Amino acid sequence: MSERWRETPVIAVGSGKGGVGKSTVTVNLAVALARSGYRVGLLDADILGYSVCRLLGVGTIAPADFNGEVLEPVTAWGVKMISMGLFTGQEELPLIWRGPIVSGILKRFIHNVNWGELDYLLIDLPPGTGDVALTIMHELPQLKLLVITTPQESAAHVAVRLAHMATRAKVSLLGLVENMARFACPQCGAEYDIFGPGQAGSLAQKLGTTFFGALPLEAATRLACDEGRPIVVNDESPSSAAYRAIARGIADASRTA
C-alpha cells in the first residue's frame, strides 16, 4: 500500500453496470464534501469512458501535458480532479487500449499526481468488475467501496455482485446510495416511482452495510450535467439537499468505519 494514501480516506464509487448515474453521483458528492470544507480529490478511473471533465465543466488539455513525471490535477468547483479526458486534446477521440495500458495509467493517477494534502479521495470506477476495479483494489487495499444502484431489479442484482467482489478482494463496503429513486411532477407535485419502488434500503440490510439515502429523478440534474455545473451547488434543488445529506453521512461513516 502506498504511504501517500495510508492516512487519507479513499472512497471508490462503483455500480457494477452502466446507466445508473454513477459518475454524476461521484462528482456531486465530491463537490458536496468540498463545499463542506473538506479538501477533496477526484480520480476518474473510467479511463476509456471518461466523463468527469464534462460533468465538472472542464475542457481538455494538450496531450503533451501527460508526459511529465508528476501530473497536475485541475481544480473545479473546489475539487482537485485528474482524468484521461484532460489529456486527449479532443473530447470525441476514442481510446482503444488493452488492459495493461489502462492499468499503467491508473497507477500513474494513483501514485504520480500532485494532489497535495487531501481529506478525501473519491474514485469514479468504470462499470463492471474487471481489470480497473481489480487494479484499484490492489493498489489501494484500504479503500472503502460505495455502491450506486437504482430501484430497477437489474441494477440491484449487479450491485450485489459488485459488493461480493469487494468482499472477495477484502475491501470494505462503505454502503449504498440509490439514484433516480422518485420523480416529482413539477406541475402538480405528484410523485412517481418510474423505475419501481426503492429497494436499496433492504438491499443494504441484506449486505450488512449502510444505506445513505436516495436521490430523486430530476430534470434539473440532467441540465446541470450538460452545463458542467454540479446540481449540488443549486441550493433550491431537491437533489442538492439529498446530496448534501448523503455526503454528511458518508463523511461520518468513512471517518469511523
mmCIF file of C-alpha atoms in Angstrom:
data_model
loop_
_atom_site.group_PDB
_atom_site.id
_atom_site.type_symbol
_atom_site.label_atom_id
_atom_site.label_comp_id
_atom_site.label_asym_id
_atom_site.label_seq_id
_atom_site.Cartn_x
_atom_site.Cartn_y
_atom_site.Cartn_z
ATOM 1 C CA MET A 1 0.000 0.000 0.000
ATOM 2 C CA SER A 2 1.282 3.483 -0.883
ATOM 3 C CA GLU A 3 2.320 5.570 2.121
ATOM 4 C CA ARG A 4 0.752 8.533 0.321
ATOM 5 C CA TRP A 5 -2.738 7.187 0.951
ATOM 6 C CA ARG A 6 -2.275 5.486 4.303
ATOM 7 C CA GLU A 7 -3.961 8.279 6.278
ATOM 8 C CA THR A 8 -6.363 9.616 3.631
ATOM 9 C CA PRO A 9 -9.848 8.103 3.352
ATOM 10 C CA VAL A 10 -10.234 6.706 -0.172
ATOM 11 C CA ILE A 11 -13.757 6.043 -1.423
ATOM 12 C CA ALA A 12 -14.230 4.134 -4.681
ATOM 13 C CA VAL A 13 -17.664 4.694 -6.194
ATOM 14 C CA GLY A 14 -18.945 1.819 -8.324
ATOM 15 C CA SER A 15 -22.136 0.470 -9.786
ATOM 16 C CA GLY A 16 -21.313 -2.806 -11.485
ATOM 17 C CA LYS A 17 -23.260 -1.663 -14.569
ATOM 18 C CA GLY A 18 -23.651 1.446 -16.659
ATOM 19 C CA GLY A 19 -26.627 3.767 -16.824
ATOM 20 C CA VAL A 20 -27.250 4.311 -13.123
ATOM 21 C CA GLY A 21 -25.688 7.783 -12.936
ATOM 22 C CA LYS A 22 -22.596 6.730 -11.015
ATOM 23 C CA SER A 23 -20.306 9.434 -12.398
ATOM 24 C CA THR A 24 -22.913 12.121 -11.760
ATOM 25 C CA VAL A 25 -23.270 10.921 -8.182
ATOM 26 C CA THR A 26 -19.492 10.779 -7.672
ATOM 27 C CA VAL A 27 -18.972 14.315 -8.958
ATOM 28 C CA ASN A 28 -21.773 15.786 -6.864
ATOM 29 C CA LEU A 29 -20.664 14.003 -3.699
ATOM 30 C CA ALA A 30 -17.122 15.293 -4.244
ATOM 31 C CA VAL A 31 -18.386 18.858 -4.666
ATOM 32 C CA ALA A 32 -20.695 18.492 -1.662
ATOM 33 C CA LEU A 33 -17.751 17.422 0.502
ATOM 34 C CA ALA A 34 -15.633 20.296 -0.832
ATOM 35 C CA ARG A 35 -18.397 22.800 -0.070
ATOM 36 C CA SER A 36 -18.442 21.434 3.479
ATOM 37 C CA GLY A 37 -14.824 22.495 3.898
ATOM 38 C CA TYR A 38 -13.019 19.251 3.089
ATOM 39 C CA ARG A 39 -10.022 19.030 0.750
ATOM 40 C CA VAL A 40 -11.214 16.618 -1.915
ATOM 41 C CA GLY A 41 -9.555 14.841 -4.818
ATOM 42 C CA LEU A 42 -11.445 13.067 -7.598
ATOM 43 C CA LEU A 43 -9.783 10.376 -9.708
ATOM 44 C CA ASP A 44 -11.624 9.424 -12.885
ATOM 45 C CA ALA A 45 -10.750 5.727 -13.173
ATOM 46 C CA ASP A 46 -13.008 5.236 -16.184
ATOM 47 C CA ILE A 47 -10.017 5.658 -18.463
ATOM 48 C CA LEU A 48 -11.736 4.639 -21.701
ATOM 49 C CA GLY A 49 -15.163 6.107 -20.958
ATOM 50 C CA TYR A 50 -14.213 9.267 -19.070
ATOM 51 C CA SER A 51 -16.998 11.770 -18.326
ATOM 52 C CA VAL A 52 -15.921 13.640 -15.199
ATOM 53 C CA CYS A 53 -14.394 16.516 -17.192
ATOM 54 C CA ARG A 54 -17.700 17.342 -18.856
ATOM 55 C CA LEU A 55 -19.653 16.968 -15.615
ATOM 56 C CA LEU A 56 -17.336 19.488 -13.941
ATOM 57 C CA GLY A 57 -17.249 21.834 -16.932
ATOM 58 C CA VAL A 58 -13.526 21.283 -17.548
ATOM 59 C CA GLY A 59 -12.084 21.308 -21.062
ATOM 60 C CA THR A 60 -9.219 19.284 -22.498
ATOM 61 C CA ILE A 61 -5.518 19.993 -22.107
ATOM 62 C CA ALA A 62 -2.819 19.495 -24.739
ATOM 63 C CA PRO A 63 -1.669 15.849 -24.856
ATOM 64 C CA ALA A 64 1.943 16.910 -24.164
ATOM 65 C CA ASP A 65 0.989 17.645 -20.565
ATOM 66 C CA PHE A 66 0.658 13.901 -19.977
ATOM 67 C CA ASN A 67 4.396 13.376 -20.450
ATOM 68 C CA GLY A 68 5.523 14.911 -17.176
ATOM 69 C CA GLU A 69 6.828 12.727 -14.373
ATOM 70 C CA VAL A 70 4.248 14.208 -11.994
ATOM 71 C CA LEU A 71 0.804 15.097 -13.309
ATOM 72 C CA GLU A 72 -1.001 18.221 -12.141
ATOM 73 C CA PRO A 73 -4.684 17.916 -11.266
ATOM 74 C CA VAL A 74 -7.196 20.542 -12.331
ATOM 75 C CA THR A 75 -9.368 22.226 -9.718
ATOM 76 C CA ALA A 76 -13.065 22.731 -10.465
ATOM 77 C CA TRP A 77 -15.830 23.593 -8.013
ATOM 78 C CA GLY A 78 -13.328 23.222 -5.183
ATOM 79 C CA VAL A 79 -12.343 19.661 -6.174
ATOM 80 C CA LYS A 80 -8.924 18.568 -7.454
ATOM 81 C CA MET A 81 -9.535 16.249 -10.388
ATOM 82 C CA ILE A 82 -7.493 14.011 -12.686
ATOM 83 C CA SER A 83 -8.962 12.290 -15.737
ATOM 84 C CA MET A 84 -7.752 10.918 -19.039
ATOM 85 C CA GLY A 85 -10.174 13.399 -20.557
ATOM 86 C CA LEU A 86 -7.777 16.190 -19.620
ATOM 87 C CA PHE A 87 -5.085 14.884 -21.937
ATOM 88 C CA THR A 88 -6.751 13.665 -25.125
ATOM 89 C CA GLY A 89 -6.819 17.033 -26.878
ATOM 90 C CA GLN A 90 -10.325 16.351 -28.204
ATOM 91 C CA GLU A 91 -13.335 15.003 -26.357
ATOM 92 C CA GLU A 92 -14.530 12.781 -29.211
ATOM 93 C CA LEU A 93 -11.222 10.920 -29.520
ATOM 94 C CA PRO A 94 -11.735 7.209 -28.723
ATOM 95 C CA LEU A 95 -9.139 5.488 -26.574
ATOM 96 C CA ILE A 96 -8.656 1.943 -27.842
ATOM 97 C CA TRP A 97 -6.318 0.359 -25.346
ATOM 98 C CA ARG A 98 -5.857 -3.047 -23.790
ATOM 99 C CA GLY A 99 -5.924 -3.738 -20.071
ATOM 100 C CA PRO A 100 -2.175 -3.408 -19.321
ATOM 101 C CA ILE A 101 -2.048 0.128 -20.742
ATOM 102 C CA VAL A 102 -5.134 1.152 -18.774
ATOM 103 C CA SER A 103 -3.699 -0.338 -15.585
ATOM 104 C CA GLY A 104 -0.457 1.568 -16.112
ATOM 105 C CA ILE A 105 -2.310 4.866 -16.448
ATOM 106 C CA LEU A 106 -4.330 4.119 -13.332
ATOM 107 C CA LYS A 107 -1.142 3.552 -11.356
ATOM 108 C CA ARG A 108 0.157 6.929 -12.555
ATOM 109 C CA PHE A 109 -3.066 8.590 -11.449
ATOM 110 C CA ILE A 110 -2.767 6.978 -8.020
ATOM 111 C CA HIS A 111 0.949 7.464 -7.375
ATOM 112 C CA ASN A 112 2.172 10.286 -9.652
ATOM 113 C CA VAL A 113 -0.321 13.125 -9.309
ATOM 114 C CA ASN A 114 0.450 16.240 -7.296
ATOM 115 C CA TRP A 115 -2.651 16.006 -5.119
ATOM 116 C CA GLY A 116 -1.261 17.975 -2.192
ATOM 117 C CA GLU A 117 -2.977 17.453 1.146
ATOM 118 C CA LEU A 118 -6.401 15.810 0.897
ATOM 119 C CA ASP A 119 -9.102 14.895 3.371
ATOM 120 C CA TYR A 120 -10.784 12.550 0.868
ATOM 121 C CA LEU A 121 -10.004 10.910 -2.447
ATOM 122 C CA LEU A 122 -13.046 9.783 -4.429
ATOM 123 C CA ILE A 123 -12.544 7.374 -7.319
ATOM 124 C CA ASP A 124 -15.090 7.076 -10.119
ATOM 125 C CA LEU A 125 -14.897 3.416 -11.175
ATOM 126 C CA PRO A 126 -15.993 2.237 -14.621
ATOM 127 C CA PRO A 127 -18.926 -0.185 -14.835
ATOM 128 C CA GLY A 128 -18.225 -3.828 -14.143
ATOM 129 C CA THR A 129 -15.853 -5.912 -12.073
ATOM 130 C CA GLY A 130 -12.897 -6.155 -14.440
ATOM 131 C CA ASP A 131 -9.274 -5.015 -14.688
ATOM 132 C CA VAL A 132 -9.754 -1.448 -13.486
ATOM 133 C CA ALA A 133 -11.592 -2.367 -10.300
ATOM 134 C CA LEU A 134 -9.042 -5.093 -9.586
ATOM 135 C CA THR A 135 -6.115 -2.716 -10.127
ATOM 136 C CA ILE A 136 -7.634 -0.050 -7.882
ATOM 137 C CA MET A 137 -8.360 -2.544 -5.111
ATOM 138 C CA HIS A 138 -4.841 -3.981 -5.358
ATOM 139 C CA GLU A 139 -3.112 -0.596 -5.290
ATOM 140 C CA LEU A 140 -5.373 0.841 -2.567
ATOM 141 C CA PRO A 141 -6.499 -2.095 -0.407
ATOM 142 C CA GLN A 142 -7.547 0.244 2.402
ATOM 143 C CA LEU A 143 -10.221 1.921 0.262
ATOM 144 C CA LYS A 144 -13.916 1.711 1.011
ATOM 145 C CA LEU A 145 -16.455 0.922 -1.701
ATOM 146 C CA LEU A 146 -19.624 2.966 -2.159
ATOM 147 C CA VAL A 147 -22.138 1.220 -4.424
ATOM 148 C CA ILE A 148 -24.608 3.206 -6.534
ATOM 149 C CA THR A 149 -27.788 1.498 -7.642
ATOM 150 C CA THR A 150 -31.287 2.348 -8.883
ATOM 151 C CA PRO A 151 -34.693 0.886 -7.991
ATOM 152 C CA GLN A 152 -34.572 -1.451 -11.001
ATOM 153 C CA GLU A 153 -34.166 -5.157 -10.266
ATOM 154 C CA SER A 154 -31.382 -5.487 -12.838
ATOM 155 C CA ALA A 155 -29.335 -2.734 -11.174
ATOM 156 C CA ALA A 156 -29.850 -4.250 -7.734
ATOM 157 C CA HIS A 157 -28.615 -7.679 -8.831
ATOM 158 C CA VAL A 158 -25.455 -6.200 -10.345
ATOM 159 C CA ALA A 159 -24.873 -4.077 -7.240
ATOM 160 C CA VAL A 160 -24.881 -7.252 -5.164
ATOM 161 C CA ARG A 161 -22.239 -8.778 -7.445
ATOM 162 C CA LEU A 162 -20.030 -5.717 -7.004
ATOM 163 C CA ALA A 163 -20.452 -5.895 -3.230
ATOM 164 C CA HIS A 164 -19.475 -9.562 -3.281
ATOM 165 C CA MET A 165 -16.407 -8.716 -5.363
ATOM 166 C CA ALA A 166 -15.334 -6.256 -2.671
ATOM 167 C CA THR A 167 -15.722 -8.964 -0.046
ATOM 168 C CA ARG A 168 -13.602 -11.398 -2.050
ATOM 169 C CA ALA A 169 -10.959 -8.695 -2.558
ATOM 170 C CA LYS A 170 -11.012 -7.968 1.193
ATOM 171 C CA VAL A 171 -12.165 -4.390 0.568
ATOM 172 C CA SER A 172 -14.556 -2.696 2.992
ATOM 173 C CA LEU A 173 -18.080 -1.952 1.778
ATOM 174 C CA LEU A 174 -18.946 1.584 2.900
ATOM 175 C CA GLY A 175 -22.590 1.479 1.877
ATOM 176 C CA LEU A 176 -25.225 2.046 -0.820
ATOM 177 C CA VAL A 177 -26.857 5.059 -2.461
ATOM 178 C CA GLU A 178 -29.978 4.780 -4.598
ATOM 179 C CA ASN A 179 -30.142 7.097 -7.614
ATOM 180 C CA MET A 180 -33.204 8.003 -9.725
ATOM 181 C CA ALA A 181 -35.417 6.955 -6.843
ATOM 182 C CA ARG A 182 -38.527 9.064 -7.366
ATOM 183 C CA PHE A 183 -39.849 11.676 -9.784
ATOM 184 C CA ALA A 184 -41.971 14.610 -8.618
ATOM 185 C CA CYS A 185 -44.187 16.248 -11.241
ATOM 186 C CA PRO A 186 -43.110 19.919 -11.494
ATOM 187 C CA GLN A 187 -46.715 20.995 -12.176
ATOM 188 C CA CYS A 188 -48.755 19.160 -9.541
ATOM 189 C CA GLY A 189 -46.119 17.764 -7.196
ATOM 190 C CA ALA A 190 -47.381 14.180 -7.513
ATOM 191 C CA GLU A 191 -44.595 11.645 -7.020
ATOM 192 C CA TYR A 192 -43.988 8.611 -9.217
ATOM 193 C CA ASP A 193 -41.675 5.618 -8.834
ATOM 194 C CA ILE A 194 -40.745 5.491 -12.508
ATOM 195 C CA PHE A 195 -38.196 2.712 -12.054
ATOM 196 C CA GLY A 196 -40.141 0.909 -9.358
ATOM 197 C CA PRO A 197 -40.218 1.190 -5.574
ATOM 198 C CA GLY A 198 -36.924 1.769 -3.816
ATOM 199 C CA GLN A 199 -35.173 -1.342 -2.556
ATOM 200 C CA ALA A 200 -31.671 -0.129 -1.715
ATOM 201 C CA GLY A 201 -32.524 0.081 1.979
ATOM 202 C CA SER A 202 -33.460 -3.576 2.203
ATOM 203 C CA LEU A 203 -30.530 -4.476 -0.047
ATOM 204 C CA ALA A 204 -28.116 -2.690 2.283
ATOM 205 C CA GLN A 205 -29.621 -4.526 5.234
ATOM 206 C CA LYS A 206 -29.136 -7.827 3.412
ATOM 207 C CA LEU A 207 -25.490 -6.975 2.751
ATOM 208 C CA GLY A 208 -24.930 -5.786 6.310
ATOM 209 C CA THR A 209 -23.969 -2.269 5.267
ATOM 210 C CA THR A 210 -25.266 1.311 5.421
ATOM 211 C CA PHE A 211 -27.959 2.836 3.230
ATOM 212 C CA PHE A 212 -27.007 6.503 2.936
ATOM 213 C CA GLY A 213 -30.131 7.665 1.147
ATOM 214 C CA ALA A 214 -31.938 8.113 -2.147
ATOM 215 C CA LEU A 215 -31.550 10.725 -4.866
ATOM 216 C CA PRO A 216 -34.604 11.913 -6.806
ATOM 217 C CA LEU A 217 -35.026 11.775 -10.562
ATOM 218 C CA GLU A 218 -34.981 15.433 -11.551
ATOM 219 C CA ALA A 219 -34.749 17.187 -14.923
ATOM 220 C CA ALA A 220 -32.543 19.850 -13.359
ATOM 221 C CA THR A 221 -29.867 17.227 -12.750
ATOM 222 C CA ARG A 222 -29.663 16.425 -16.450
ATOM 223 C CA LEU A 223 -29.450 20.124 -17.333
ATOM 224 C CA ALA A 224 -26.734 20.662 -14.742
ATOM 225 C CA CYS A 225 -24.703 17.769 -16.167
ATOM 226 C CA ASP A 226 -24.949 19.201 -19.678
ATOM 227 C CA GLU A 227 -23.817 22.612 -18.444
ATOM 228 C CA GLY A 228 -20.914 21.281 -16.380
ATOM 229 C CA ARG A 229 -22.453 22.758 -13.236
ATOM 230 C CA PRO A 230 -22.985 20.152 -10.479
ATOM 231 C CA ILE A 231 -26.588 20.151 -9.265
ATOM 232 C CA VAL A 232 -25.401 20.197 -5.654
ATOM 233 C CA VAL A 233 -24.430 23.889 -5.991
ATOM 234 C CA ASN A 234 -28.100 24.710 -6.691
ATOM 235 C CA ASP A 235 -29.362 25.075 -3.136
ATOM 236 C CA GLU A 236 -33.003 25.174 -4.286
ATOM 237 C CA SER A 237 -32.886 21.729 -5.890
ATOM 238 C CA PRO A 238 -34.271 18.696 -4.023
ATOM 239 C CA SER A 239 -31.326 16.745 -5.418
ATOM 240 C CA SER A 240 -28.901 19.224 -3.862
ATOM 241 C CA ALA A 241 -30.400 18.723 -0.416
ATOM 242 C CA ALA A 242 -30.234 14.950 -0.861
ATOM 243 C CA TYR A 243 -26.591 15.075 -1.964
ATOM 244 C CA ARG A 244 -25.616 17.228 0.999
ATOM 245 C CA ALA A 245 -27.310 14.865 3.448
ATOM 246 C CA ILE A 246 -25.691 11.803 1.865
ATOM 247 C CA ALA A 247 -22.271 13.490 1.849
ATOM 248 C CA ARG A 248 -22.590 14.225 5.570
ATOM 249 C CA GLY A 249 -23.429 10.590 6.245
ATOM 250 C CA ILE A 250 -20.530 9.367 4.148
ATOM 251 C CA ALA A 251 -18.109 11.748 5.872
ATOM 252 C CA ASP A 252 -19.183 10.479 9.274
ATOM 253 C CA ALA A 253 -19.075 6.813 8.246
ATOM 254 C CA SER A 254 -15.756 6.948 6.401
ATOM 255 C CA ARG A 255 -14.022 8.511 9.375
ATOM 256 C CA THR A 256 -15.336 5.979 11.879
ATOM 257 C CA ALA A 257 -15.625 2.751 9.812
#
